[in-house]
Short mmCIF file of C-alpha atoms in Angstrom, two decimals:
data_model
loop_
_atom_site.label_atom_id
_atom_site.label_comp_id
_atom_site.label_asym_id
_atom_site.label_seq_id
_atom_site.Cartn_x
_atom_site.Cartn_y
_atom_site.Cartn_z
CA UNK I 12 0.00 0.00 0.00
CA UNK I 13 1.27 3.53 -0.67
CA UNK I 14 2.39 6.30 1.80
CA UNK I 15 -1.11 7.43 1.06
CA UNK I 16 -1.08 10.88 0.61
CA UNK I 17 0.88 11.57 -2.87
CA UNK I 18 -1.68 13.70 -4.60
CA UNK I 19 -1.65 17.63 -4.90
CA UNK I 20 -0.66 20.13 -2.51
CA UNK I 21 -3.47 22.63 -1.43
CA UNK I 22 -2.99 25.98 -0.89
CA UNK I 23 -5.18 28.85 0.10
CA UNK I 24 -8.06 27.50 2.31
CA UNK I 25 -9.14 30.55 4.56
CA UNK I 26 -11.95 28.29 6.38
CA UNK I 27 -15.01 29.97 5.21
CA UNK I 28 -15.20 28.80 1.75
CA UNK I 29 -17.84 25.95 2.22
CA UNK I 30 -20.88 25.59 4.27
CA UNK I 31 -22.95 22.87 5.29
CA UNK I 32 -23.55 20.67 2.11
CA UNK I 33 -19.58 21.82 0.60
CA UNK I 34 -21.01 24.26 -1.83
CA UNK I 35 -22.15 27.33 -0.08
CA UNK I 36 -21.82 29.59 3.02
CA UNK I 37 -22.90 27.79 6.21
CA UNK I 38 -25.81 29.67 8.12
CA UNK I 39 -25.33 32.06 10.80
CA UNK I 40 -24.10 30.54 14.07
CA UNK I 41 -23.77 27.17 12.09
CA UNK I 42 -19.84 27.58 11.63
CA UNK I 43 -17.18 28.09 13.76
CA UNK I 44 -13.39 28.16 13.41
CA UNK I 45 -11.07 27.14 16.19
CA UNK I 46 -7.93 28.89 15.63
CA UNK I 47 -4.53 26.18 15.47
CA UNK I 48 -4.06 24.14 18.93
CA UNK I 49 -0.13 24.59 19.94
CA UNK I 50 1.82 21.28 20.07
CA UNK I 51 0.62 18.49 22.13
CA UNK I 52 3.87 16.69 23.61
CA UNK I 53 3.61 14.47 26.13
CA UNK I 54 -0.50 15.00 26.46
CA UNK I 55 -3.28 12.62 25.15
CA UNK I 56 -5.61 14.47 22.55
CA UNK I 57 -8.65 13.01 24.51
CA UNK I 58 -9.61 13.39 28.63
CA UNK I 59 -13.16 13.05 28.18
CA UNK I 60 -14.87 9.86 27.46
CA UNK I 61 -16.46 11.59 24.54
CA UNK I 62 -13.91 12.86 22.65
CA UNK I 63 -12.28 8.80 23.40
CA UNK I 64 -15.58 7.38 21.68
CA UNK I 65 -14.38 9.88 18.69
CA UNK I 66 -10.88 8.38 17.99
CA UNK I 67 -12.47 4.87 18.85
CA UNK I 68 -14.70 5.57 15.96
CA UNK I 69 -11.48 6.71 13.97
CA UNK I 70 -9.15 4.25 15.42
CA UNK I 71 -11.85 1.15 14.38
CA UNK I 72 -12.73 2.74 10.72
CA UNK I 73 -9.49 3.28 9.17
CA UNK I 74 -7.61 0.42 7.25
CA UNK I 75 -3.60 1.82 7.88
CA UNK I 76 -2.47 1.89 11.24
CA UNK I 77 0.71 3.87 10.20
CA UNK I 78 -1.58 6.35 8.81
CA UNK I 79 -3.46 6.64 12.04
CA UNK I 80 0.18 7.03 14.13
CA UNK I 81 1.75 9.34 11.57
CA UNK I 82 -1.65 11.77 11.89
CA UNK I 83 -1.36 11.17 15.90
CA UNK I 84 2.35 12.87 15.48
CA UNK I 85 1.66 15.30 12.96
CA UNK I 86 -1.41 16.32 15.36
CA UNK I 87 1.23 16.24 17.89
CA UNK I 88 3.45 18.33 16.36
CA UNK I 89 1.24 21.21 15.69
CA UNK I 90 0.91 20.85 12.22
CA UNK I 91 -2.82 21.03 11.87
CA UNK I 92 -3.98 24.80 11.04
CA UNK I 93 -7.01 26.63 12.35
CA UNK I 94 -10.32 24.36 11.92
CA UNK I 95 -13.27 25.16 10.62
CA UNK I 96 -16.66 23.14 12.26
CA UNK I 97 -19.72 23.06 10.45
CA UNK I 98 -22.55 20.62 10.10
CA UNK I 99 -22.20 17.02 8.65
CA UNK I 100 -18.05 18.62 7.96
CA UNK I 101 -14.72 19.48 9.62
CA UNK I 102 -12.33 20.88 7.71
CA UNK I 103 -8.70 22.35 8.13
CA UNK I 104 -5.31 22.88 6.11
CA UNK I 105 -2.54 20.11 7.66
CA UNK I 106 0.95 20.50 6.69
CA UNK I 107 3.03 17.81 5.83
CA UNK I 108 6.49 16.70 7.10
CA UNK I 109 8.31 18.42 3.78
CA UNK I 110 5.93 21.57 4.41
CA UNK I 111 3.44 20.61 1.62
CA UNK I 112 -0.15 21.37 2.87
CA UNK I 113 -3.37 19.63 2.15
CA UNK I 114 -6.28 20.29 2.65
CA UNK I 115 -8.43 17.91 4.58
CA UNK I 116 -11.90 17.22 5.33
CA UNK I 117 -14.14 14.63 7.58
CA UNK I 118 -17.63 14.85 7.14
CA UNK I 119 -20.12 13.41 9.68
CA UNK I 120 -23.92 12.56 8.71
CA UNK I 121 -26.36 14.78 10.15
CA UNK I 122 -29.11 14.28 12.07
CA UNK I 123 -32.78 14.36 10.35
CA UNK I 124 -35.09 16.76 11.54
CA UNK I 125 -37.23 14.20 13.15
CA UNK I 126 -34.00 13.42 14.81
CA UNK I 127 -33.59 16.49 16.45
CA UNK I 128 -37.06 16.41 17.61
CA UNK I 129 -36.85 13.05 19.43
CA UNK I 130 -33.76 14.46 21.00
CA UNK I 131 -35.15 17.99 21.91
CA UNK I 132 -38.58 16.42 23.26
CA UNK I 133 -35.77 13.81 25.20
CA UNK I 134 -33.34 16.73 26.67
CA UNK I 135 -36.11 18.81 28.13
CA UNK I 136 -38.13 15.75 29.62
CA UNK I 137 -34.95 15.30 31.88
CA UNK I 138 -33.33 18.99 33.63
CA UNK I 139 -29.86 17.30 34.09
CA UNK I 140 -29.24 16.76 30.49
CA UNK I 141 -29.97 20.20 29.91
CA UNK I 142 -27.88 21.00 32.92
CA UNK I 143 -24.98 18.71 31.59
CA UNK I 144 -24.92 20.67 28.35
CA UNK I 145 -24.48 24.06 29.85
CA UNK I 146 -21.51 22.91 31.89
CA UNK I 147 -20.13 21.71 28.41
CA UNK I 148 -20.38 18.12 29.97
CA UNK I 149 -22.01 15.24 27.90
CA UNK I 150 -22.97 12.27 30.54
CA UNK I 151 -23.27 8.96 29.25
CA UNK I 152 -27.45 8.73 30.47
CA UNK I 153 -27.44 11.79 27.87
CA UNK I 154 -26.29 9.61 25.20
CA UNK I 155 -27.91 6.18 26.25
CA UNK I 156 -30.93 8.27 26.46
CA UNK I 157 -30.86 9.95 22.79
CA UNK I 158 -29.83 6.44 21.69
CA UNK I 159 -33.16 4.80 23.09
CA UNK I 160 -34.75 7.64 21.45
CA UNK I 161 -33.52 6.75 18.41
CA UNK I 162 -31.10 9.05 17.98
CA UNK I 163 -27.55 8.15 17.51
CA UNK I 164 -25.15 11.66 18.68
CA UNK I 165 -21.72 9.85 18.85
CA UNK I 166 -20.47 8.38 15.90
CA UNK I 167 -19.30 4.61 14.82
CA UNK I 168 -17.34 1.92 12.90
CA UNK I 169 -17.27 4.19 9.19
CA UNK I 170 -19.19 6.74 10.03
CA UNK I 171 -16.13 9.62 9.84
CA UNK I 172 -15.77 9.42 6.19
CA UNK I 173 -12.31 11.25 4.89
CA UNK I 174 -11.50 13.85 2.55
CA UNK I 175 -7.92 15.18 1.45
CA UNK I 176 -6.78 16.63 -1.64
CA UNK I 177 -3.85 14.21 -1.16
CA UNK I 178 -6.37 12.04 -3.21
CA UNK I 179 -6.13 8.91 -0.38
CA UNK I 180 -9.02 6.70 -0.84
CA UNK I 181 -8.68 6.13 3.24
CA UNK I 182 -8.20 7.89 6.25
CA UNK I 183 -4.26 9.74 5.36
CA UNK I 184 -2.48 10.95 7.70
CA UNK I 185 -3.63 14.70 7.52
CA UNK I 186 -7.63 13.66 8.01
CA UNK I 187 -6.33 11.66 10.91
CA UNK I 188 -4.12 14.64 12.21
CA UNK I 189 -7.50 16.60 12.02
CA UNK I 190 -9.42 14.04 13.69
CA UNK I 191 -6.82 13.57 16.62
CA UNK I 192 -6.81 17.58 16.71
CA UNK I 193 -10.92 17.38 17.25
CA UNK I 194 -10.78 15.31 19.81
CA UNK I 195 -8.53 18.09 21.95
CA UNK I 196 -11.91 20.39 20.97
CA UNK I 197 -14.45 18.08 21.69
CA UNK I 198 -13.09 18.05 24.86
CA UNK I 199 -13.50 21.53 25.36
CA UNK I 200 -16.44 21.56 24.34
CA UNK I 201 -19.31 19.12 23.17
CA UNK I 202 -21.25 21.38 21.47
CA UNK I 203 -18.88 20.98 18.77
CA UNK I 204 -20.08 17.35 18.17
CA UNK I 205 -23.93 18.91 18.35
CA UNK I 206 -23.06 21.42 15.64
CA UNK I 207 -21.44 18.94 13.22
CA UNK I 208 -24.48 16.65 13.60
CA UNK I 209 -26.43 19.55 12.71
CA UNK I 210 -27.31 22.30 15.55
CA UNK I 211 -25.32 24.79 16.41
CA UNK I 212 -24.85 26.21 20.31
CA UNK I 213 -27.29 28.96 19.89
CA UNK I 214 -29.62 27.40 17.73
CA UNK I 215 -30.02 24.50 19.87
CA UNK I 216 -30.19 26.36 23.37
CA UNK I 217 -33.11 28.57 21.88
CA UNK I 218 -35.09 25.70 20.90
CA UNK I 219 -34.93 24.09 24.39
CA UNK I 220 -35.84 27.44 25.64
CA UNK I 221 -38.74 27.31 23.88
CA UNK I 222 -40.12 23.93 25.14
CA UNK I 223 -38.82 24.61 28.63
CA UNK I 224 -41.11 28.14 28.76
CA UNK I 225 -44.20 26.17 27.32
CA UNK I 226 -43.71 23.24 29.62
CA UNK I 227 -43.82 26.11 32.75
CA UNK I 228 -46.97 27.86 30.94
CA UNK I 229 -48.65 24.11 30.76
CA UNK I 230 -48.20 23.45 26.94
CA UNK I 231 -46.10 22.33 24.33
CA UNK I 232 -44.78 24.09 21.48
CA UNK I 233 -45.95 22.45 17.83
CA UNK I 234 -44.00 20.23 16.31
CA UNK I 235 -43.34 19.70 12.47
CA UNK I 236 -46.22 17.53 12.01
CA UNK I 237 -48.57 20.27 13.96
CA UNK I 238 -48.95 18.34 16.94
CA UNK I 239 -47.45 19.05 20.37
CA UNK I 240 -43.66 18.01 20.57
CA UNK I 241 -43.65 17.64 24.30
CA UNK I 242 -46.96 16.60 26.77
CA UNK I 243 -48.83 19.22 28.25
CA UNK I 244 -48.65 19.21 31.72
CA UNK I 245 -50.68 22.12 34.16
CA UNK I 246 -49.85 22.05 37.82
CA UNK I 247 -51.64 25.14 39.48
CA UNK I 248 -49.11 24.61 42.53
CA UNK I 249 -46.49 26.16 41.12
CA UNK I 250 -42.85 25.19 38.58
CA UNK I 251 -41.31 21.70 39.83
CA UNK I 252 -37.33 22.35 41.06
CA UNK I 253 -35.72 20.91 38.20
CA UNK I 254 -37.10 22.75 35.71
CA UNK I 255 -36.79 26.11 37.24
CA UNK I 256 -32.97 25.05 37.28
CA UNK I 257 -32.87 23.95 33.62
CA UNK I 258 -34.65 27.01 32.66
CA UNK I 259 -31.88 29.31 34.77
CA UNK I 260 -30.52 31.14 31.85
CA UNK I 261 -33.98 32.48 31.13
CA UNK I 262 -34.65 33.72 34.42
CA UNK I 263 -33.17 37.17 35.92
CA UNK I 264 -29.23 36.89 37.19
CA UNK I 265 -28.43 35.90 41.22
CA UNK I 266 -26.79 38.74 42.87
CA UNK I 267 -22.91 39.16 42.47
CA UNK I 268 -21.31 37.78 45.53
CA UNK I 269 -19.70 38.65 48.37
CA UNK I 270 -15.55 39.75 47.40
CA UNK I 271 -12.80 37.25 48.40
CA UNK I 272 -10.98 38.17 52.10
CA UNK I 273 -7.27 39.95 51.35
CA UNK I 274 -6.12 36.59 53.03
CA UNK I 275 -6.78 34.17 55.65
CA UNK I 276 -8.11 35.34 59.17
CA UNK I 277 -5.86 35.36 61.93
CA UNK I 278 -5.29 32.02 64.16
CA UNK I 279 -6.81 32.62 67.74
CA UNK I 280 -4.07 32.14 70.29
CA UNK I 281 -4.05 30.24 72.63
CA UNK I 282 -1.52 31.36 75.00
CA UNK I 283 -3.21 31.71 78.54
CA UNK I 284 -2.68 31.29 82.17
CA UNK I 285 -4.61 28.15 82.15
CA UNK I 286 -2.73 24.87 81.41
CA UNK I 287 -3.81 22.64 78.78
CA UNK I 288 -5.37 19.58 79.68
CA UNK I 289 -3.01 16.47 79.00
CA UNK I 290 -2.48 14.94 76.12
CA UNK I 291 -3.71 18.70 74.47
CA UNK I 292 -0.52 20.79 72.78
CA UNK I 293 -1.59 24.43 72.09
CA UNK I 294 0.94 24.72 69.26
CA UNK I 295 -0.45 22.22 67.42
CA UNK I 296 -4.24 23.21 67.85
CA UNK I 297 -2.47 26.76 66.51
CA UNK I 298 -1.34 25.09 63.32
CA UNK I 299 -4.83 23.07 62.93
CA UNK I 300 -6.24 26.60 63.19
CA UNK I 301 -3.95 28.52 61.00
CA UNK I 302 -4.58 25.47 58.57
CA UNK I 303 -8.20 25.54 58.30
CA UNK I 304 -8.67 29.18 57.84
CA UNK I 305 -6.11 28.62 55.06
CA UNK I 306 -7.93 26.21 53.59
CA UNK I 307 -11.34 28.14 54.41
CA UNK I 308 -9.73 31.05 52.44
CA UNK I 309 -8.61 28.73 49.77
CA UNK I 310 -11.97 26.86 49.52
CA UNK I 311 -13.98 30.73 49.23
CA UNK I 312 -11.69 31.41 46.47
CA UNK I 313 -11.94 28.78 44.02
CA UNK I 314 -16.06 28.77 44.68
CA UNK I 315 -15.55 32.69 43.21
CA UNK I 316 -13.08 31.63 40.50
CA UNK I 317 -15.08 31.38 36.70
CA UNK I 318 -15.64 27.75 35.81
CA UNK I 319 -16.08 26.71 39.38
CA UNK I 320 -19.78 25.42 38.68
CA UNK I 321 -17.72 22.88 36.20
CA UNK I 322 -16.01 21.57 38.98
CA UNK I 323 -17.00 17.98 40.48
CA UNK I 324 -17.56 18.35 44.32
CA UNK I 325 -14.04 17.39 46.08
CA UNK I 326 -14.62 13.53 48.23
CA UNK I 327 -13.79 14.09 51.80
CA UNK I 328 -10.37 13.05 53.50
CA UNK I 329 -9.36 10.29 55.75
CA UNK I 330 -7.33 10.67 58.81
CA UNK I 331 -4.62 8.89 57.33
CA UNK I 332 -4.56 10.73 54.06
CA UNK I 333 -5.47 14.71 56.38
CA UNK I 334 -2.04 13.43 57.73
CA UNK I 335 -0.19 13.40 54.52
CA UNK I 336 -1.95 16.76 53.36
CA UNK I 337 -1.05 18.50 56.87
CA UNK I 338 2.77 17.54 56.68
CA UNK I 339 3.01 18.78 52.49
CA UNK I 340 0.62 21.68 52.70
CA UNK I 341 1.32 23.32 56.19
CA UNK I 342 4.84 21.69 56.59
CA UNK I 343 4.75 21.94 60.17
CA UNK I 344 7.73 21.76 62.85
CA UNK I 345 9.53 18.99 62.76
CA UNK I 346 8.22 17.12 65.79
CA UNK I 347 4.51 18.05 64.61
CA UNK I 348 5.70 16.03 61.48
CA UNK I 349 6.71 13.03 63.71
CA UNK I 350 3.25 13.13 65.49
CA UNK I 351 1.85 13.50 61.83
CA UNK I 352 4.11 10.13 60.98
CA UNK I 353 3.21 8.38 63.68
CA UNK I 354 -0.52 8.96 64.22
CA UNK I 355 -1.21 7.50 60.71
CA UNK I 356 1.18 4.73 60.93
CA UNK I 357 4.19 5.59 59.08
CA UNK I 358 7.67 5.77 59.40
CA UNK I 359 9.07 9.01 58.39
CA UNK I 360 10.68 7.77 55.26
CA UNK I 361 7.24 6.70 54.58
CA UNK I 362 5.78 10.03 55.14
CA UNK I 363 8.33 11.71 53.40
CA UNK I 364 7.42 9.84 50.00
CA UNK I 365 3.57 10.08 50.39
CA UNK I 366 4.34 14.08 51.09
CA UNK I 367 6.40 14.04 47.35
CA UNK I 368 3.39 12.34 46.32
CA UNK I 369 0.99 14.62 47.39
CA UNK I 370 2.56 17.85 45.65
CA UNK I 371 2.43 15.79 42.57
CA UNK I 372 -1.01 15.02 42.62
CA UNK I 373 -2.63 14.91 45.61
CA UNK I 374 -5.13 12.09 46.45
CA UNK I 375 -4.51 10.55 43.23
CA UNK I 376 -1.23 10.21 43.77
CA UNK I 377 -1.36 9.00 47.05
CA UNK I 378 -2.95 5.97 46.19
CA UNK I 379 -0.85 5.03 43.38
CA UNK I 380 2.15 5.21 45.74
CA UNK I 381 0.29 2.89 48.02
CA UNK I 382 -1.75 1.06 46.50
CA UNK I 383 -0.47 -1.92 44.46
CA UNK I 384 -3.00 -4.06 41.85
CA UNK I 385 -3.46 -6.34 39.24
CA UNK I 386 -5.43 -4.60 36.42
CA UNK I 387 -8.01 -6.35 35.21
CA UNK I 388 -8.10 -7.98 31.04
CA UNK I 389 -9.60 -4.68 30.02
CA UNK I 390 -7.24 -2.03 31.60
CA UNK I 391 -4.32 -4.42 31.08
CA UNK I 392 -5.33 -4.28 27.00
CA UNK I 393 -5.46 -0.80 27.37
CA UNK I 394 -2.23 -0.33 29.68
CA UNK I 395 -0.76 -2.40 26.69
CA UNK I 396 -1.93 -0.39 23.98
CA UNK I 397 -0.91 2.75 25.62
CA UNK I 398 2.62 1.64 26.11
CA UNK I 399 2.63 0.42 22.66
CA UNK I 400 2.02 3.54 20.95
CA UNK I 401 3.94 5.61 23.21
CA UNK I 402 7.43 5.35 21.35
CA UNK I 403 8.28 4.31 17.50
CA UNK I 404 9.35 1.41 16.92
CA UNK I 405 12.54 0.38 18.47
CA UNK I 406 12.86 3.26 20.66
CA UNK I 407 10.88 1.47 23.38
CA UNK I 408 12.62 0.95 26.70
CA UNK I 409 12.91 -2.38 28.07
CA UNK I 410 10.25 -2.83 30.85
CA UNK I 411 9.55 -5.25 33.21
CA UNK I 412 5.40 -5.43 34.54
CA UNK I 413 4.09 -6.40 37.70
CA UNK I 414 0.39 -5.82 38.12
CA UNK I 415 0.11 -2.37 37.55
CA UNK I 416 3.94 -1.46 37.63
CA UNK I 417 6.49 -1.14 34.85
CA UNK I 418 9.92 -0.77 35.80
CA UNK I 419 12.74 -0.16 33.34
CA UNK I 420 15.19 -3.11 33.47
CA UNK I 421 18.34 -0.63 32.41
CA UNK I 422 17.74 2.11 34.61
CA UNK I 423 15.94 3.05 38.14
CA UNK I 424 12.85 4.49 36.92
CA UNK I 425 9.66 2.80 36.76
CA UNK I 426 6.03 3.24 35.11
CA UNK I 427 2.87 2.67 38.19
CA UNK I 428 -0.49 2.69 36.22
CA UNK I 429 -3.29 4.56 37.84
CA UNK I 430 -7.08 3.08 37.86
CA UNK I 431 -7.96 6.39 35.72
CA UNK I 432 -5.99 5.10 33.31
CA UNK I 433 -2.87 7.66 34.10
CA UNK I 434 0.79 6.77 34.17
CA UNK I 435 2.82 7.91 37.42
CA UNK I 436 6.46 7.87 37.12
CA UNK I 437 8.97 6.64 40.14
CA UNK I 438 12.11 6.63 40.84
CA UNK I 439 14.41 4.25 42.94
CA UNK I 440 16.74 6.44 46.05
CA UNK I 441 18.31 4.57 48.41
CA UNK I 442 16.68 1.27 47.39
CA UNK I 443 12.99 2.89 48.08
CA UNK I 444 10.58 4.20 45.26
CA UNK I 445 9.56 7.07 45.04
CA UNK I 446 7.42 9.57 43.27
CA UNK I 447 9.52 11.79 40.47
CA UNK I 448 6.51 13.62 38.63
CA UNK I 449 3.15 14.42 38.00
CA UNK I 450 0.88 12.04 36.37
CA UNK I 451 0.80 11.92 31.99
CA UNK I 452 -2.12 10.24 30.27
CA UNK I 453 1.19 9.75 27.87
CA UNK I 454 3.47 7.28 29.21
CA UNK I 455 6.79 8.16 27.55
CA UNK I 456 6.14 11.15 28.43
CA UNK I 457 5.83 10.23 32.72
CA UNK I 458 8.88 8.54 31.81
CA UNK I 459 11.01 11.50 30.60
CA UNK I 460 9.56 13.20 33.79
CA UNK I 461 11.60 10.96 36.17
CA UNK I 462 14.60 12.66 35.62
CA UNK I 463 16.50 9.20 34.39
CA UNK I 464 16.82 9.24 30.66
CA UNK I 465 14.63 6.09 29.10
CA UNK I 466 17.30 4.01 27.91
#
């Protein structure tokens, strides 16, 4: 089979040349152009399970693996230019490795109208879809949901179906680049998936605004057909809770809130005439104090911060794991530290490395440092796979597994694989492992970040 991509160079492409069937302008609020993503080293182009279902569906349909990996580095490399989204099309300029450029498209079906009707009627039946969507999330129930409806939003085996004017009769490696560079949008932002099946942000918001406001009034709007799209429902008592929320941005603004505190509020001493009771150390209830109007100060901040809504809710500490926090984020006196060590049953060396671990990554990182397990057939493939596509071929170091650990037989680093699917990289001081780096969905990359070159 050929390199693939041996037909003419493009030049020229501006982004706003073709609309939604490839012949025209695109309507109003039915285009958008995402200016060029910088360089991608060491980062996977998809977080969200989303944007993974994406390069599953390119990953499954294409016929050249090398195609696929030389995309994934031209992606990586920053070679894909700005890229324009429109219905049923992506399209963007991708320069080659001798500078050529090409330009390439992937075009998506669109939904029917009748789609979008079974999905609109679906959304506003259920607030937290709608609430999903605002906070650019797209929950699985959202899709299982449109898919029992009938309506299919992510797409499958062949359903990305290339165009390059490198003439390849498969995916290339510049329609992959573009796909791999999509993913790092979708991301972002899900929306983008909604507008190339059809809808754009705006389009698509006002038309659940619609059938939210008649659902509150105790009718539905018509649908194409003339009949009611969604059941009409009265209730003389009043709007139920979750569709006041779903129908927020249609209701008048909250107040602003209160400003952020300069900084923390002073610690209340404790230094009186009265002596402590035993087993009770003033100094330390100081540092508790200090530390949790620290943290209260922290906490009010990030709840002010944009985006914060976006946020999942933070799970609650253990003693054990307070302990670790405590000695990395108030680094207390060195005798509080051996209380710290000792009340949740470590030796300091042991503290010391689940400190490291915390500034690297917190709870996360804690429990790769100690936890040890055997992934199961499914996150081993995928561990596998990872590892397999992380280096070209022959640049691989040699590694060694045991259950979710890779060590490097030629030098003291080693690979721990995280149960979010994240690689952690260690490194071996004074016969002890310990964390060297914050966690990389790309495992070469966690590798380089040990410090200890790979090979």
């Amino acid at each position: 089979m050929s390199d693939g991509h041996d037909g003419d160079r493009y030049d020229g492409y501006d982004g706003g040349e073709y609309g939604r069937d490839g012949r025209g302008d695109a309507a109003p609020g039915q285009e958008r152009t995402f200016a060029a993503l910088p360089p991608a080293h060491g980062h996977g182009f998809a977080r969200s399970w989303w944007g993974q279902a994406w390069l599953k569906a390119l990953e499954d349909t294409a016929l050249d693996g090398r195609q696929l990996k030389k995309g994934r580095r031209f992606a990586r490399e920053g070679r894909v230019g700005a890229v324009s989204v429109r219905p049923g099309r992506i399209t963007a300029v991708v320069r080659d490795g001798d500078s050529s450029t090409y330009r390439s498209d992937v075009l998506l079906q669109e939904l029917s109208e009748a789609d979008w009707e079974r999905f609109l009627g679906m959304t506003v039946e259920r607030a937290g879809h709608i609430a999903a969507l605002l906070d650019r999330e797209m929950p699985p129930h959202l899709v299982e949901d449109a898919a029992a409806a009938g309506v299919e939003l992510l797409p499958g085996i062949g359903d990305l179906d290339p165009e390059c004017t490198c003439e390849a009769w498969d995916h290339c490696p510049h329609t992959a680049a573009l796909c791999y560079q999509v993913a790092r949008l979708l991301d972002q932002d899900p929306f983008v998936l909604l507008l190339m099946r059809g809808r754009g942000e705006r389009r698509l918001l006002d038309e659940l605004q619609v059938r939210i406001a008649a659902r509150a009034e105790g009718h539905a709007p018509a649908g194409p057909d003339g009949s009611e799209a969604v059941a009409a429902r009265a209730d003389d008592r009043g709007i139920r809770a979750d569709e006041a929320f779903a129908a927020r941005d249609i209701l008048p603004p909250l107040p602003e809130p209160p400003p952020l505190p300069a900084e923390p509020g002073p610690a209340p001493s404790l230094e009186t005439e009265t002596e402590p009771q035993a087993g009770v150390d003033p100094a330390a209830l100081e540092m508790l104090a200090t530390d949790g109007a620290e943290r209260a100060h922290r906490m009010l901040a990030e709840a002010l911060s944009p985006g914060h809504e976006k946020q999942s809710a933070s799970t609650a500490l253990t003693p054990r794991q307070d302990a670790v926090r405590l000695a990395a984020e108030a680094r207390p006196e060195p005798w509080v530290t051996k209380r710290l060590a000792a009340g949740s049953g470590r030796r300091g060396a042991e503290l010391d490395a689940a400190v490291r671990a915390w500034r690297y990554g917190g709870v996360a990182a804690l429990t790769v440092l100690e936890e040890e397990w055997t992934p199961d057939p499914e996150h081993l493939a995928r561990a596998r796979a990872r590892l397999a596509e992380a280096w070209e071929e022959g640049e691989r170091p040699r590694l060694r597994a045991a259950g979710n650990r890779w060590t490097a037989v030629d030098s003291g680093v080693q690979l721990r694989y995280g149960r979010d699917g994240r690689w952690w990289p260690y490194r071996k001081e004074s016969g002890r492992w310990v964390p060297a780096g914050p966690a990389d969905d790309d495992p070469a990359a966690a590798l380089g970040a040990s410090g200890v070159p790979e090979d």
